[in-house]
């Protein structure tokens, strides 16, 4: 196994290429037979002592899987294996031993399962014991192996001040400012209100709370270890909140829920339309978005045992429509040609403006957007993936109803949006459903099964009876049917007689429902309590073809724009709540991504949320997000004369 | 008559010395016998067409009297007589003709009473016709002859923008910012919310509203002539609001009312004490102050026919305690040694923070303070008087319970506060009352009256029957009694026999009430409907002596600080709602001000309110207020070993 294709890169120094180290004999091939990651299926990581179960596509590092799910593991080097802080103990399952592990642990520790979490790629189910945090880090690892030096805009300083006298009549404020002489602070009204009492109630021993250049509060005694932020990934469907300890950079807790705007439509266009029909809808949608954020804030704070008033900053990454609705901005021009945003960059707003009752001076950083359809979530994702810092040729794809695509050749960055339609969200698919309990998310077919081997193996979310097919299951199903040959290259089911002859073990699953040919994935039996027959229809296949065709046309045209071939792409990052759960092998198989070795296809996780975390942890990274607006060029696909030709080419499955 | 002592000075160029011009023969002595201004009494100005009656001490210019009372007269030169815009017609009463008038008007116009308002000193009752404004001025005259170039932080720009297309997908904001390329604007969330709709509802023809560097609103069509601000003088007793047209610099309307905090005590110390007794009092006092401002805002807007949402900026000048209470800041440290402020300078706060429902982005500029007892009202007053720009030796005295004194030798500025006590507000005075209807405000005594001449002449506010004695009446009464000799230099009433011998016309008014000797100013008669006997007691005289003694000690020590004699003072500015109504002659007589020709004693008007107006009209002047904090040195009187000696010296009346 070579892992050279999915190493991640820090902003500080280039990460050593592991395959190179191996050629140089610096990394031993581990003795134990390595589980070869073929890019299919899903692995389960069970973290202790937090008792959290996490399912990720194979190949994701243990460190990333933990971080994305709010489980804090020490790290200061950005996953280079150099800080040797991310020690974990595998108590079940196994992972290869790297040379870094050998330099870090004794033989017996390695025997006992100790590994550096950043270098353990999860290719099989694992149980992972995470030790408590011991260091006070100067950096945190977030996003796709991004090491972020901790420079949050929220700072605290403990001060012991001299009490005033008739000969030292400096104002209360001046006394505080004189003690913080390395910053040019302006005070907030809130702090001036409290200052006289807090100083005198605490014998002039206080903690100054600073956001950017503002002195926003003064707290009695030493509260320097208590400063928190919440990073939101504000999705059209799902909203995720991560409570961050800003003094250590570690996640404290994570919560997610459906966006309360859901009843107004599944996608952005239906929600924009709703605001156009009735002037009361915009304030209603704004309130629902704000209520979603508020409920999540309460959840993560309760779980993290943090008072809402200790949250000093919030970052929100959402698409242009979700951002506009949250802020109460009329979204109509986003939804109709020529698709104009109110603004690309947003001013910092107070938390109360988005309905959050946090610290009175808490502020909200809203991610800027490249365009009406390449929004703040994508800018956050680019930040989390280091699109502007990595010298490799990389393709970033956020798969969803609207699919955003970014391509970098290490120098120039181009982006576009492709209208993929609702197939990936389970929409317009006969047995489609969202990725919830009962959804088939993994499909494996065996054309000529051995004895005791099933012809059809399904992975079902919640390990329950199948109720439908979610996006990744849809992609898997189509990919597997194409792989075994039940679907031809044009996406048509082979005739029954051909199927019966060539694939006897699967042929009986080809059926007709109404006038339409279908492949039955799960047949309802009297034993099933709730579930019914789950199948994939010919029309479902077509829907998926249209969706992936639009996406493939997008990246194909971007490749052309930079004069690149598919094979030049060194890494494909599948992002977003859907893309991250896609099987890389299936994505290649159906042509959703360029035809590349599966190891070059990386599940990037919830990069919007990771970007939001980065903005909270580092004001430098926050500035980097704004800089992306200048650095990334938007390519309008509808302007291209060759769009339709290319789209038709991309409808079929690669040979 | 020489008017050289009370000319005012502009910041732009030195005003020609009128007496010099006269010596050079450039100004004719007017033919009509001039009314000699002896610094006593009060004159009545009746303005048309506004039908407003204004009473001011003699010597105030017609322009200033109008301006202080919200009556707009054209002017762009700061009262130099050079812009020749401040034309008014005197329809009753007369005023000398200046050479400037001769250059401006025809003989027959002068015959008809036309004059330049800035040069007409009101020394007799006048009726004044004010023509409607004709110019769009670039400067306004405010304060004590200060010419302020109009550079309000509130700006409006009318824009006709190109509509977006697929080939011009600039954001709405960018489109606006590109059209205002001389400013580096950051947008306010409010404007981003409205922008899409306002642009499209108005065919992209809009008016951008700018405050400082912020784009705070975009309004449909051309609204450039509608921009307003409110200047508040937030007094402990009285609060005055002036609605200003920021596009012309002219006052639109003025309203005043008692501070709603009054029930919690007449002075700052009792209000601070109230907050110390009960934690609920601070929010209560804050709400009352805010309710006062809100009621006045409603009043001035209603009178000016301006919508509250058209008010974009507010300036507040108040003493340190009033400012703290308005903002909800704990005032306790202001009231107890070592008298510490929360801050000297305040951040700009939103109007809603002080309970004002104006434009959503309206901001409040709060004047900074030099110390706990030299507050923002005094800084505003210094600004209005140009204390840091005038090269003359000038003494500024704001007379009140706490009396603030500022002395400038044209180079160095020193200030102090003197605890004068409540005498000037009518407190601790037997028949004392506030300056309201029925208050005796002017007293004139004639020791040897001619036939048909009254020995005692009283000026009563509201021209009604006397009910009591306000501060200026008290000063007048004591000054007149001292002048005629009924009070000796130590402040004691002369014995009855001496009075009967030397002042037969007045002696019968000396009486005893209880054990105390009194001088009866008004004897209750059966004809009086409500009023009763009004008198001045020996103890009242002592109270006034203590009050003026403290003030005189203050300026005497400041003069020493700068190595000056009393006679070096070229101008005394009597400021504040009380000081401005004081008779200059009486102030000299009792030794409240240095012994100087009365023409050097100038009534400066409500300088706190004028300073607040200046802050709205010019961001440069606003910066000047902050600069005063650095330029003015505070002298702590309680530190001076010689304070008591000097105080005893200053208790008596100058010979």
Short mmCIF file of C-alpha atoms in Angstrom, two decimals, chain B residues 189-343:
data_model
loop_
_atom_site.label_atom_id
_atom_site.label_comp_id
_atom_site.label_asym_id
_atom_site.label_seq_id
_atom_site.Cartn_x
_atom_site.Cartn_y
_atom_site.Cartn_z
CA UNK B 189 -25.67 44.72 8.05
CA UNK B 190 -28.80 46.88 7.90
CA UNK B 191 -27.91 48.18 4.44
CA UNK B 192 -27.05 44.72 3.13
CA UNK B 193 -30.48 43.52 4.21
CA UNK B 194 -32.26 46.25 2.29
CA UNK B 195 -29.92 46.64 -0.64
CA UNK B 196 -31.32 44.03 -3.06
CA UNK B 197 -34.87 45.28 -2.75
CA UNK B 198 -34.18 49.01 -2.66
CA UNK B 199 -31.98 48.84 -5.75
CA UNK B 200 -34.52 46.86 -7.76
CA UNK B 201 -37.58 48.79 -6.55
CA UNK B 202 -35.93 52.05 -7.62
CA UNK B 203 -34.36 51.14 -10.98
CA UNK B 204 -30.94 51.32 -9.34
CA UNK B 205 -31.39 55.04 -8.63
CA UNK B 206 -30.68 55.39 -4.92
CA UNK B 207 -29.15 57.55 -2.24
CA UNK B 208 -26.32 56.08 -0.21
CA UNK B 209 -26.25 57.06 3.44
CA UNK B 210 -22.80 57.18 4.99
CA UNK B 211 -21.72 57.70 8.58
CA UNK B 212 -17.96 58.13 8.91
CA UNK B 213 -16.57 55.21 6.92
CA UNK B 214 -19.72 53.10 7.15
CA UNK B 215 -22.34 52.65 4.49
CA UNK B 216 -25.38 52.47 6.73
CA UNK B 217 -28.31 52.69 4.35
CA UNK B 218 -29.44 52.96 0.78
CA UNK B 219 -32.67 54.85 0.15
CA UNK B 220 -34.76 54.91 -2.99
CA UNK B 221 -34.45 58.01 -5.17
CA UNK B 222 -32.72 61.23 -4.21
CA UNK B 223 -32.99 61.93 -0.46
CA UNK B 224 -29.79 63.94 -0.18
CA UNK B 225 -31.48 66.94 1.40
CA UNK B 226 -32.93 64.88 4.25
CA UNK B 227 -30.28 64.25 6.87
CA UNK B 228 -30.63 65.23 10.47
CA UNK B 229 -28.94 65.02 13.80
CA UNK B 230 -29.94 65.83 17.36
CA UNK B 231 -27.59 67.65 19.72
CA UNK B 232 -28.36 67.11 23.41
CA UNK B 233 -27.25 69.15 26.36
CA UNK B 234 -27.90 66.58 29.08
CA UNK B 235 -28.05 68.63 32.24
CA UNK B 236 -28.63 67.45 35.77
CA UNK B 237 -31.66 69.72 35.91
CA UNK B 238 -32.63 70.54 32.34
CA UNK B 239 -32.12 68.66 29.10
CA UNK B 240 -32.11 70.57 25.82
CA UNK B 241 -32.39 68.99 22.37
CA UNK B 242 -31.67 70.73 19.07
CA UNK B 243 -32.66 69.12 15.80
CA UNK B 244 -30.06 70.03 13.19
CA UNK B 245 -30.31 69.93 9.42
CA UNK B 246 -26.93 68.39 8.68
CA UNK B 247 -27.03 69.39 5.02
CA UNK B 248 -27.24 73.10 5.84
CA UNK B 249 -25.95 73.23 9.41
CA UNK B 250 -29.05 75.07 10.55
CA UNK B 251 -31.14 74.31 13.61
CA UNK B 252 -34.61 73.03 12.73
CA UNK B 253 -36.19 73.02 16.17
CA UNK B 254 -35.29 73.13 19.84
CA UNK B 255 -37.02 71.60 22.85
CA UNK B 256 -36.14 71.35 26.50
CA UNK B 257 -37.55 69.67 29.57
CA UNK B 258 -36.61 68.77 33.10
CA UNK B 259 -34.43 65.70 33.41
CA UNK B 260 -36.81 62.90 34.40
CA UNK B 261 -34.24 61.82 37.01
CA UNK B 262 -35.17 64.88 39.11
CA UNK B 263 -37.23 62.89 41.68
CA UNK B 264 -33.99 61.09 42.62
CA UNK B 265 -32.30 64.31 43.74
CA UNK B 266 -31.43 67.75 42.51
CA UNK B 267 -27.69 67.25 42.14
CA UNK B 268 -25.30 64.57 41.00
CA UNK B 269 -24.22 63.53 44.49
CA UNK B 270 -27.74 62.67 45.63
CA UNK B 271 -28.29 60.66 42.44
CA UNK B 272 -25.01 58.79 42.87
CA UNK B 273 -25.97 58.11 46.49
CA UNK B 274 -29.33 56.75 45.35
CA UNK B 275 -27.56 54.16 43.16
CA UNK B 276 -25.43 53.13 46.12
CA UNK B 277 -28.44 52.49 48.36
CA UNK B 278 -30.37 50.24 45.98
CA UNK B 279 -29.03 48.21 43.06
CA UNK B 280 -32.27 48.78 41.12
CA UNK B 281 -31.71 52.53 41.03
CA UNK B 282 -28.99 52.58 38.38
CA UNK B 283 -31.13 50.89 35.71
CA UNK B 284 -34.04 53.08 36.78
CA UNK B 285 -32.02 56.28 36.41
CA UNK B 286 -30.64 55.06 33.10
CA UNK B 287 -34.17 54.46 31.85
CA UNK B 288 -35.31 57.89 33.03
CA UNK B 289 -32.43 59.64 31.29
CA UNK B 290 -33.13 57.67 28.13
CA UNK B 291 -36.84 58.44 28.35
CA UNK B 292 -35.97 62.13 28.62
CA UNK B 293 -33.89 61.99 25.46
CA UNK B 294 -36.57 59.99 23.65
CA UNK B 295 -39.34 62.42 24.55
CA UNK B 296 -37.26 65.36 23.39
CA UNK B 297 -36.39 63.55 20.14
CA UNK B 298 -40.07 63.06 19.48
CA UNK B 299 -40.73 66.73 20.28
CA UNK B 300 -38.07 68.25 18.04
CA UNK B 301 -38.87 65.87 15.18
CA UNK B 302 -42.58 66.60 15.40
CA UNK B 303 -41.92 70.33 15.42
CA UNK B 304 -39.41 70.07 12.59
CA UNK B 305 -41.58 67.73 10.53
CA UNK B 306 -38.78 65.23 10.39
CA UNK B 307 -39.28 61.48 10.71
CA UNK B 308 -37.36 59.91 13.59
CA UNK B 309 -35.78 57.55 11.06
CA UNK B 310 -34.25 60.51 9.26
CA UNK B 311 -32.12 61.25 12.32
CA UNK B 312 -28.76 59.63 11.69
CA UNK B 313 -26.56 60.91 14.42
CA UNK B 314 -26.83 62.20 17.96
CA UNK B 315 -24.33 64.06 20.11
CA UNK B 316 -24.66 64.17 23.89
CA UNK B 317 -22.82 66.59 26.14
CA UNK B 318 -23.35 65.98 29.83
CA UNK B 319 -21.37 65.99 33.02
CA UNK B 320 -19.58 62.80 34.02
CA UNK B 321 -22.39 61.57 36.25
CA UNK B 322 -25.21 62.30 33.79
CA UNK B 323 -23.19 60.58 31.07
CA UNK B 324 -22.53 57.52 33.22
CA UNK B 325 -26.19 57.25 34.25
CA UNK B 326 -27.39 57.60 30.65
CA UNK B 327 -25.12 54.80 29.55
CA UNK B 328 -25.91 52.59 32.54
CA UNK B 329 -22.40 52.84 33.96
CA UNK B 330 -22.01 52.48 37.72
CA UNK B 331 -21.35 56.08 38.93
CA UNK B 332 -20.25 55.21 42.47
CA UNK B 333 -16.51 55.80 41.95
CA UNK B 334 -17.33 59.30 40.65
CA UNK B 335 -18.93 60.17 43.97
CA UNK B 336 -16.31 58.97 46.43
CA UNK B 337 -12.60 59.77 46.75
CA UNK B 338 -10.42 59.43 44.77
CA UNK B 339 -13.19 60.28 42.23
CA UNK B 340 -12.42 57.91 39.36
CA UNK B 341 -14.18 57.77 36.00
CA UNK B 342 -14.86 54.54 34.18
CA UNK B 343 -13.35 56.17 31.12
#
